[in-house]
Short mmCIF file of C-alpha atoms in Angstrom, two decimals:
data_model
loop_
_atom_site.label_atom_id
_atom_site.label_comp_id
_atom_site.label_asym_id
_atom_site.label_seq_id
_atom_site.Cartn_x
_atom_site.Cartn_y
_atom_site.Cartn_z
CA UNK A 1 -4.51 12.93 15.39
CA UNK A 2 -8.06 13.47 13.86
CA UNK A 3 -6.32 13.40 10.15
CA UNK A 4 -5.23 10.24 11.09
CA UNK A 5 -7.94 8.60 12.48
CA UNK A 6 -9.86 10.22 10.02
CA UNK A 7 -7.64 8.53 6.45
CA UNK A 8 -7.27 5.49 8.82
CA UNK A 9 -11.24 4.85 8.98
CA UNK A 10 -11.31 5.82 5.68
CA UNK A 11 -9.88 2.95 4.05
CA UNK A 12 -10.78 0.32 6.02
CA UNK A 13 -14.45 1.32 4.88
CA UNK A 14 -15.89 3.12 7.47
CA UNK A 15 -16.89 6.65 5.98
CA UNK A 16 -19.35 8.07 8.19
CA UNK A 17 -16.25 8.39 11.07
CA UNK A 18 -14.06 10.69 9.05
CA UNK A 19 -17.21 12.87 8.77
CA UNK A 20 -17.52 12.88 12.11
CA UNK A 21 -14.33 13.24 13.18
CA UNK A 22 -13.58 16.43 10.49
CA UNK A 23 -16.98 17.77 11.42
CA UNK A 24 -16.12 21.18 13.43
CA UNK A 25 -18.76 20.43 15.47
CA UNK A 26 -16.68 17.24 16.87
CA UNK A 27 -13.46 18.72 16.17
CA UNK A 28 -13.37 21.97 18.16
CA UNK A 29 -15.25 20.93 21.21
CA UNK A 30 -12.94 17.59 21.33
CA UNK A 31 -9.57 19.79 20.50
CA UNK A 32 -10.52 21.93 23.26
CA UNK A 33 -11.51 19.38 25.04
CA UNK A 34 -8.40 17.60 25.55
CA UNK A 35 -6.15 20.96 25.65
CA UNK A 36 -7.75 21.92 28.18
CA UNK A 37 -7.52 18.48 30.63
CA UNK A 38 -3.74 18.89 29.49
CA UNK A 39 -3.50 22.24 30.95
CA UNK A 40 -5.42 20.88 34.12
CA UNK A 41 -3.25 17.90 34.77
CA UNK A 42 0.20 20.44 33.85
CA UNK A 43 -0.87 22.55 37.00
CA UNK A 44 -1.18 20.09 39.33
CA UNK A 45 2.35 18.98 38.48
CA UNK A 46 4.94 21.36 40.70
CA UNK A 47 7.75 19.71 38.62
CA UNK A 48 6.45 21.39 35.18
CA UNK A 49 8.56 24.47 35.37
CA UNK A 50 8.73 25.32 31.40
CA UNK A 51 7.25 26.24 28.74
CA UNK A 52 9.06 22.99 27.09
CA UNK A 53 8.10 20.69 29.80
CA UNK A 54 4.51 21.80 29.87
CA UNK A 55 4.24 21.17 25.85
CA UNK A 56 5.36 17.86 26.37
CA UNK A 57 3.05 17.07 29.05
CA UNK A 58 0.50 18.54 27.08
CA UNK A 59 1.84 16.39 23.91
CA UNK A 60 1.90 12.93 26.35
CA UNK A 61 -1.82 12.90 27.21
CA UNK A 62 -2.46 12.31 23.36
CA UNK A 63 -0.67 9.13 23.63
CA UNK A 64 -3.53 7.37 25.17
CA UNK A 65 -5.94 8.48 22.25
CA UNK A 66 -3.44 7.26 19.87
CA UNK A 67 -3.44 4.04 22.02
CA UNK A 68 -7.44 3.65 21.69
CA UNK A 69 -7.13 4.70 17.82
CA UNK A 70 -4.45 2.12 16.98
CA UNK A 71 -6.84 -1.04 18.96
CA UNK A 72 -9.19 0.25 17.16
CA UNK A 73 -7.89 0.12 13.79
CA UNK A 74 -6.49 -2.92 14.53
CA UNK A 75 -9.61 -4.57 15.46
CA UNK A 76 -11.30 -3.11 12.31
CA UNK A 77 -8.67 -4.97 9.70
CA UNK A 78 -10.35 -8.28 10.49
CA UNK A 79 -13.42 -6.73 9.73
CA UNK A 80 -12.57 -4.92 6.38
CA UNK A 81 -9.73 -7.12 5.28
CA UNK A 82 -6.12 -6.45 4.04
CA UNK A 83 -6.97 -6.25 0.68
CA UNK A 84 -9.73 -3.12 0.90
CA UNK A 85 -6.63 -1.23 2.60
CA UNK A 86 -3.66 -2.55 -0.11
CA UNK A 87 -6.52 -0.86 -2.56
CA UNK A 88 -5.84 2.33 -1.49
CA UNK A 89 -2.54 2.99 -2.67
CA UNK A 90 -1.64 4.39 0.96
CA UNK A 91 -1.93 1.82 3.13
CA UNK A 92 1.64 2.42 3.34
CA UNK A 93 1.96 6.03 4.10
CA UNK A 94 -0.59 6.02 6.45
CA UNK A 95 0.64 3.28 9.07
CA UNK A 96 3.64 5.37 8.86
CA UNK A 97 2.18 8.60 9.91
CA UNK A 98 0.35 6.63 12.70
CA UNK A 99 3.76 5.15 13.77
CA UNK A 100 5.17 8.17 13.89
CA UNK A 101 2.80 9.99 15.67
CA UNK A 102 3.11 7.39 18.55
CA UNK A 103 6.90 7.85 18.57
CA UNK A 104 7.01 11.26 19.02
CA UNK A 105 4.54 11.13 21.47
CA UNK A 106 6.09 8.52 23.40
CA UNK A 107 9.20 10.85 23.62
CA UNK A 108 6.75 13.37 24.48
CA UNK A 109 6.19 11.11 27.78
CA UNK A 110 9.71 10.09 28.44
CA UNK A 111 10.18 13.82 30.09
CA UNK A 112 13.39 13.25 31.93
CA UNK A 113 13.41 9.37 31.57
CA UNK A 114 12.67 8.63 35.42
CA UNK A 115 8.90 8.15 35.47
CA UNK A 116 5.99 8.11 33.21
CA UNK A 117 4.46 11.35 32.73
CA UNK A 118 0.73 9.35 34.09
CA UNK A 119 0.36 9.14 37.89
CA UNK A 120 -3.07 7.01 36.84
CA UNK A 121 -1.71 3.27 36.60
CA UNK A 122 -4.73 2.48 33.94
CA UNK A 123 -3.89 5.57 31.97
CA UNK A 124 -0.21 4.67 31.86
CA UNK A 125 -1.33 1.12 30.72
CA UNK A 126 -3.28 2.59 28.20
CA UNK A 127 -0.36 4.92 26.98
CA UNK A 128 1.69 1.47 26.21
CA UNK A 129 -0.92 -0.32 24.46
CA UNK A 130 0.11 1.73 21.48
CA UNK A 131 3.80 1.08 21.57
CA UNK A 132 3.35 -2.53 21.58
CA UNK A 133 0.96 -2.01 18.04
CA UNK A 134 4.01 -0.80 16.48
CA UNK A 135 5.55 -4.17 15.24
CA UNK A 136 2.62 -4.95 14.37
CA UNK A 137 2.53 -2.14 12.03
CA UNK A 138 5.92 -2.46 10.63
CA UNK A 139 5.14 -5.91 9.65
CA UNK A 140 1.70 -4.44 7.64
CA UNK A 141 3.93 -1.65 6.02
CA UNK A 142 6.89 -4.64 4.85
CA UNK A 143 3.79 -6.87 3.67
CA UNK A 144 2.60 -3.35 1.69
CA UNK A 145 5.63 -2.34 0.37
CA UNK A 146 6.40 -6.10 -0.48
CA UNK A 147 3.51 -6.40 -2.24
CA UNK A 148 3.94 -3.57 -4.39
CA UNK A 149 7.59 -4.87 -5.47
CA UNK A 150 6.37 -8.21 -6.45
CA UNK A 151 3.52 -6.80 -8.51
CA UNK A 152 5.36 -3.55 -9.86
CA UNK A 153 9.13 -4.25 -8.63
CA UNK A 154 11.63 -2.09 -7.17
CA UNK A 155 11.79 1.59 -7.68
CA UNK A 156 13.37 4.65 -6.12
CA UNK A 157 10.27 5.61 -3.58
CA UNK A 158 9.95 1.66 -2.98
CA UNK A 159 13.41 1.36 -1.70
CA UNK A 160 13.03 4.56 0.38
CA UNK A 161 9.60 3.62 1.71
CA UNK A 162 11.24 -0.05 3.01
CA UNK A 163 14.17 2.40 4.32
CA UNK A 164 11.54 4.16 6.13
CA UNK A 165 9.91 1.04 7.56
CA UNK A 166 12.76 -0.71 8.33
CA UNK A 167 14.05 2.25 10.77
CA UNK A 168 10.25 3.08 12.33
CA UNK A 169 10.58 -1.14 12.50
CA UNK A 170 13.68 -0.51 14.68
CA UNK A 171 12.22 2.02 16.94
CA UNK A 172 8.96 0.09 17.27
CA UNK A 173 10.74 -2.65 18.32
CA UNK A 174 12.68 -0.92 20.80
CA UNK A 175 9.85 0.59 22.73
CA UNK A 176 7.28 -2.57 22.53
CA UNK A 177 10.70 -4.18 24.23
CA UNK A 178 11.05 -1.43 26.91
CA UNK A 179 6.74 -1.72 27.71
CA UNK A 180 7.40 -6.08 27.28
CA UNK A 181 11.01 -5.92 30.02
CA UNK A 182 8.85 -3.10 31.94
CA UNK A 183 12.14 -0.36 31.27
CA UNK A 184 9.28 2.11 29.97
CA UNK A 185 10.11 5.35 29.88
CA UNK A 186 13.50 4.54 31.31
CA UNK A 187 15.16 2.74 28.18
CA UNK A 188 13.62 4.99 25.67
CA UNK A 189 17.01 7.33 25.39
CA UNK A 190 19.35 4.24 24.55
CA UNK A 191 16.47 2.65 21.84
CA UNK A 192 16.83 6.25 20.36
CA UNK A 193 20.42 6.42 20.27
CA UNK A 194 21.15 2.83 18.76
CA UNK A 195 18.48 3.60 16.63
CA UNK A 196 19.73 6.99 15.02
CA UNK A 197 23.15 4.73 14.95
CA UNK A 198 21.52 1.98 12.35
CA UNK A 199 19.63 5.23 10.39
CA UNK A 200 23.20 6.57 9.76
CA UNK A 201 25.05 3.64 8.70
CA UNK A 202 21.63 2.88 6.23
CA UNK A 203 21.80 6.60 4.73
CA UNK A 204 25.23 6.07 4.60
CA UNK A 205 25.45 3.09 2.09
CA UNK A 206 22.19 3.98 0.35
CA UNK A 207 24.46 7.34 -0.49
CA UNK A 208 26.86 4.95 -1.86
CA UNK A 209 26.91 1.97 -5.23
CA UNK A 210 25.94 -0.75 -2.22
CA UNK A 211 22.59 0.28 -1.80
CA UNK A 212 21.92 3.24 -3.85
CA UNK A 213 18.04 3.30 -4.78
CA UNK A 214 19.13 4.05 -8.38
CA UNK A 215 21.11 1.38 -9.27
CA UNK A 216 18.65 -1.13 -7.65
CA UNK A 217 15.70 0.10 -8.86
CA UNK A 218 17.19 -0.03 -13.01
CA UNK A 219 18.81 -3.09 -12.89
CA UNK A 220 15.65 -4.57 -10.92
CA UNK A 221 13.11 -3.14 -13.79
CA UNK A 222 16.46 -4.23 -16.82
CA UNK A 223 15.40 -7.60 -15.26
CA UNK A 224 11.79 -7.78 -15.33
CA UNK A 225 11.68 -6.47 -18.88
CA UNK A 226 14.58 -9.00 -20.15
CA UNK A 227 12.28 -12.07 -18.15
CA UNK A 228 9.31 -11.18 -20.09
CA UNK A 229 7.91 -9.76 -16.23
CA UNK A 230 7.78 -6.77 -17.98
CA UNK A 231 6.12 -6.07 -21.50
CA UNK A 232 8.64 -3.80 -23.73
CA UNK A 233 5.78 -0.80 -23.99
CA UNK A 234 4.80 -0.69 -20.44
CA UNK A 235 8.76 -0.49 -19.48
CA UNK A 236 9.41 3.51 -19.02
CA UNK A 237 12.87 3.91 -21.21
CA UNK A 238 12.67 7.57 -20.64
CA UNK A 239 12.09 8.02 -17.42
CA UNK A 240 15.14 5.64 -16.52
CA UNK A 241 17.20 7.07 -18.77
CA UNK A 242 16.51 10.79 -17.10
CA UNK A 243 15.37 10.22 -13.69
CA UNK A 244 17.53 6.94 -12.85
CA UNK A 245 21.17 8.68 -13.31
CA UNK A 246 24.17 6.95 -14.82
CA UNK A 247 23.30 3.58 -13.64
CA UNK A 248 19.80 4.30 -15.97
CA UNK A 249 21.57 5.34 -18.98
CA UNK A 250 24.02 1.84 -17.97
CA UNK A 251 21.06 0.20 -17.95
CA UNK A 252 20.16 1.03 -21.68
CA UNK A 253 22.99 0.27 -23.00
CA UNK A 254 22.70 -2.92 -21.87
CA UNK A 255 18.83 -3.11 -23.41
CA UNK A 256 19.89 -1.69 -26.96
CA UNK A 257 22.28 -4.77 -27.45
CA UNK A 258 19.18 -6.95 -26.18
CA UNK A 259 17.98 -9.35 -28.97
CA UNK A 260 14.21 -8.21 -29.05
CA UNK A 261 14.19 -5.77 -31.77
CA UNK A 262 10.77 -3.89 -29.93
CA UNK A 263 13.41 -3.15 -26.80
CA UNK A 264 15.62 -1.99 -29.49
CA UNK A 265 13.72 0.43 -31.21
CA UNK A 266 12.37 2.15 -27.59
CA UNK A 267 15.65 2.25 -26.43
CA UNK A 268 16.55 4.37 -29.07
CA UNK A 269 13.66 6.34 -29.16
CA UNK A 270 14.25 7.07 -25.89
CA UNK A 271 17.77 7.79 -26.33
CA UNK A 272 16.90 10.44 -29.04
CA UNK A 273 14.69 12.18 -26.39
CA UNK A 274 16.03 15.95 -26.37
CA UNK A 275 16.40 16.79 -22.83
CA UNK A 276 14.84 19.90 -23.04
CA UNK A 277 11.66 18.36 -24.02
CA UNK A 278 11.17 16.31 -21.11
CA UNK A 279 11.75 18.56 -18.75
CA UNK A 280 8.59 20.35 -20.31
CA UNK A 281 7.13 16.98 -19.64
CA UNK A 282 8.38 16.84 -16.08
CA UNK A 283 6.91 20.50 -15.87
CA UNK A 284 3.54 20.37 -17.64
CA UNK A 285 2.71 17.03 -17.76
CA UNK A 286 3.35 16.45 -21.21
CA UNK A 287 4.96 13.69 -22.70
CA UNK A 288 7.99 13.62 -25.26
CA UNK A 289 6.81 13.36 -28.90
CA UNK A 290 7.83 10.01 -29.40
CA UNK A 291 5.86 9.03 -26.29
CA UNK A 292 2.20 10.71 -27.33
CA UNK A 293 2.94 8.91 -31.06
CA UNK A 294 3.12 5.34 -29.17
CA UNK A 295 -0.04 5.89 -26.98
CA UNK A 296 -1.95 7.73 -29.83
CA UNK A 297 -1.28 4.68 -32.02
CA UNK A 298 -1.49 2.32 -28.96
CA UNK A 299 -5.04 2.79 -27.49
CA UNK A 300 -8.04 0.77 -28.19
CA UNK A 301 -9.87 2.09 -30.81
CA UNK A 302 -13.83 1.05 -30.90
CA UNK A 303 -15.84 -0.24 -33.67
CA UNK A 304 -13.01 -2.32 -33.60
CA UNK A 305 -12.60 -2.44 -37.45
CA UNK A 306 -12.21 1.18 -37.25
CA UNK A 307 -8.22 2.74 -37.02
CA UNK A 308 -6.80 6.17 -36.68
CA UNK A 309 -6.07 7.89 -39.73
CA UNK A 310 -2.51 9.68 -39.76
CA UNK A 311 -4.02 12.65 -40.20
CA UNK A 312 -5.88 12.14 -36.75
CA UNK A 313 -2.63 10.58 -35.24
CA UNK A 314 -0.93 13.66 -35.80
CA UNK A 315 -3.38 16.19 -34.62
CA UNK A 316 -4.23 14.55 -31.22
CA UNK A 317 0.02 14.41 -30.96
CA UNK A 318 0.69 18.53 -31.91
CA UNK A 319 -2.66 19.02 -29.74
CA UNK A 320 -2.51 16.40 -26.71
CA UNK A 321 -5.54 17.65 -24.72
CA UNK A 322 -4.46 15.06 -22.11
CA UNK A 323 -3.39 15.81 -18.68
CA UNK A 324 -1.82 13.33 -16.77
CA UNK A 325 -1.62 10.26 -19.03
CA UNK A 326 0.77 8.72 -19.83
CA UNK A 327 0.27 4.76 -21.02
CA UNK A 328 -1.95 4.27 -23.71
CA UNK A 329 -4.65 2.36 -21.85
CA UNK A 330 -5.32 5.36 -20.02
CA UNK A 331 -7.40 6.14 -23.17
CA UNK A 332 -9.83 5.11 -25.98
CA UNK A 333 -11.07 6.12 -29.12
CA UNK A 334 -14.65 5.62 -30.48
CA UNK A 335 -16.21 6.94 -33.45
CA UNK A 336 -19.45 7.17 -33.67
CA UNK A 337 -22.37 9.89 -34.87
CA UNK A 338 -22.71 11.79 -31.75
CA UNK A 339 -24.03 14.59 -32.66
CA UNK A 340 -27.46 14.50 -35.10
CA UNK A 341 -26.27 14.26 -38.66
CA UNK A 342 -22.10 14.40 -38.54
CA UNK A 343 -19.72 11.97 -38.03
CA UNK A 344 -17.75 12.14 -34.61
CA UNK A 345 -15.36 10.99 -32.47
CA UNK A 346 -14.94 10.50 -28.48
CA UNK A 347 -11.78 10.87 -27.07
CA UNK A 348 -12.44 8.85 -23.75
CA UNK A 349 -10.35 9.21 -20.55
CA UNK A 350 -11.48 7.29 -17.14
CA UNK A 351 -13.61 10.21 -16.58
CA UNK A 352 -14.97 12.27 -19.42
CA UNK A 353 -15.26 12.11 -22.87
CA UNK A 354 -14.31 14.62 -25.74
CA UNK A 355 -16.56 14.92 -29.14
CA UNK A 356 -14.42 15.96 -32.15
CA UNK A 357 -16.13 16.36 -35.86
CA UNK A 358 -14.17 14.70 -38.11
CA UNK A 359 -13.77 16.81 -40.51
CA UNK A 360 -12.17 19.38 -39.07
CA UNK A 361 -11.48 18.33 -35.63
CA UNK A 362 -13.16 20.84 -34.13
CA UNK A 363 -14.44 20.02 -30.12
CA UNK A 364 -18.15 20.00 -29.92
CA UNK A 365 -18.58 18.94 -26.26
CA UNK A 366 -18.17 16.92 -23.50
CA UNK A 367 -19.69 13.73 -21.41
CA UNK A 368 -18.67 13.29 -17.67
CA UNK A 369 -18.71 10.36 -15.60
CA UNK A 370 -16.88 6.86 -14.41
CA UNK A 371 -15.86 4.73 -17.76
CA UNK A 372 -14.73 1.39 -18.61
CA UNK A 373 -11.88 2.09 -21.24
CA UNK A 374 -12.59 -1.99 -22.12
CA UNK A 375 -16.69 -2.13 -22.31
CA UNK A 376 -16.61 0.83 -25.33
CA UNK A 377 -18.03 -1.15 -28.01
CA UNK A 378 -21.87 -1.03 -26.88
CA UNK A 379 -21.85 2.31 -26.67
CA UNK A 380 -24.86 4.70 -29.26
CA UNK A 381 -26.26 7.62 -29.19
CA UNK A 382 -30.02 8.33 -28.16
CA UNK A 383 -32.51 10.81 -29.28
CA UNK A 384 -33.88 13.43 -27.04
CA UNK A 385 -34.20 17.08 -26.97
CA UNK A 386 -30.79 17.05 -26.12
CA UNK A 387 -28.93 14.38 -27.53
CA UNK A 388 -27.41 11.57 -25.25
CA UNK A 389 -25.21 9.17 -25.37
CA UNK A 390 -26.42 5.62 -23.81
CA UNK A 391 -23.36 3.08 -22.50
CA UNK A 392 -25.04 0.22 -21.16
CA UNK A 393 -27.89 1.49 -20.41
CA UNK A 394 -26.44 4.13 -18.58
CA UNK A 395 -27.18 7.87 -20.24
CA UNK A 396 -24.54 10.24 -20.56
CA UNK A 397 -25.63 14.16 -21.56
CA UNK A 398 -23.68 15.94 -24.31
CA UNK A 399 -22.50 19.21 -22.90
CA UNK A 400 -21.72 21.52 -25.26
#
């Protein structure tokens, strides 16, 4: 529950909670804390006669904290906005975890389905606050996940995230329903079976051509590449072709009989791919030859009447010193005399900076920090006892 609250705060902007929350000096008095009125409130109850039974009671009186997180967060989204929590890249993920948490604490307090596991009315109230924030929550999630298909389209984790969603929806639904007709806890058992009912039919024709994530997600991206959605180098032809099954490799047969000679020539590339080497990609993070040529070649390249020579093209390929990227403006190249008399060049990622001589590409150090891959071109070198390197008036120091 504090992980939650804690990533929930997080990205609607309020930092300072997390600390709190994480800080052992809130966190194991507030843990023991409510264990221990759990244990209290068990005793009293004659009818908790198992181990089982007392877990679940102990599991139900974190249902109302849930409750008071979930108004809370709610309230806070006005505040904040929707667009500070799309920016996270989890907005997703995280309303899931909270949604789940409140399920499986509401099953916690459907015991034997006669009576809510709260003799206080208020308490009981507050336990059912949460359920009825979980449409609420599915329709966030569908807006996310909707969001991210319009921009991006549909992909394999896409498709499962909406399958996710779309079953929580179901369950969320159910519950608000029971608190809304006042069946709570009683209906609970038949919103779980009718729910696990829809989850199987689902799994079963996503397991099938129907609805299989696969198909949808290569024809979907064939699509948005063909409609111009797409440009031909930002389309990944290798990863459909190897991670996307039969209906990938479909797919690019398709593209290699598509009239844009670009999409021709990647298709191929990608087709001559040995499988062997991407699977050290999918290992170590490096990409397939033919992939480090086109971003080597690709990335910006500052003074901008400055190029690559081959020479350079095909050491930073054998060498690729770069974890993790994999679309060429993940990078940039600069030249520039860095260090006091020789002619250099930076290698620049998002967050540090590699100094190569020229002449024999030997590394001779390092700058660290935030950079624009687009606002290269002011960049120069200042003098100091240790030589800097000033980007927009910000200094950078040379480590060497």
């Amino acid at each position: 529950m504090l992980v939650t609250a804690g990533l929930l705060f997080y990205i609607v902007g309020l930092d300072k909670i997390p600390y709190l929350v994480f800080n052992p000096i809130t966190a194991v008095p507030l843990t023991s804390i409510i264990i221990a009125i759990s244990i209290s409130v068990a005793i009293k109850h004659p009818g908790i006669d198992s181990l089982g039974r007392w877990i679940l009671s102990v599991l139900a009186w974190l249902l109302p904290f849930f409750s008071i997180l979930s108004v809370i967060f709610l309230a806070c989204l006005p505040y904040s906005g929707l667009k500070t929590l799309w920016s996270t890249g989890q907005a997703s993920t995280l309303m899931l975890l909270l949604q789940f948490g409140t399920i499986i604490l509401a099953n916690a307090c459907w015991l034997d389905g006669v009576k809510s596991a709260f003799r206080t009315k208020s308490i009981d109230l507050l336990a059912q606050v949460s359920l009825l924030c979980l449409p609420i929550y599915t329709g966030l999630c569908l807006y996310s996940v909707g969001l991210r298909v319009e921009q991006y389209g549909l992909s394999t984790d896409r498709i499962q995230a909406f399958f996710l969603t779309v079953i929580t929806g179901i369950v969320g639904l159910g519950y608000a329903g029971a608190v809304l007709f006042r069946k709570w806890p009683q209906s609970i058992g038949r919103v779980n079976i009718v729910s696990v009912i829809i989850m199987t039919l689902i799994i079963i024709l996503m397991n099938s051509p129907l609805l299989d994530p696969s198909r949808l997600a290569a024809y979907n991206q064939a699509e948005r590449l063909q409609s111009g959605q797409i440009k031909p180098e930002e389309f990944d032809y290798t990863y459909t072709r190897f991670n996307l099954g039969r209906y990938g490799n479909k797919v690019l047969e398709i593209l290699l009989e598509d009239s844009n000679p670009e999409i021709k020539s990647r298709v191929s590339s990608a087709m001559s791919v040995d499988p062997a080497e991407y699977l050290n990609y999918v290992r170590k993070g490096i990409p397939p030859v033919s992939a480090r040529q086109e971003i080597i070649t690709g990335a910006k390249v500052y003074p901008e009447n400055k190029r690559l020579t081959d020479e350079q093209i095909k050491f930073f390929v054998e060498k690729w010193p770069l974890d993790g990227v994999t679309r060429k403006n993940d990078i940039a190249f600069v030249f520039i005399d860095a260090v006091k008399g020789e002619n250099n060049l930076i290698l620049f990622t998002e967050e540090e900076g590699t100094i190569y001589e020229l002449k024999n590409f030997n590394q001779v150090g390092k700058i660290h920090g935030k950079f624009n891959l687009t606002g290269l071109a002011n960049i120069n070198t200042q003098e100091s006892n240790l030589l800097d390197i000033d980007l927009d008036g910000q200094i950078y120091q040379i480590i060497r």
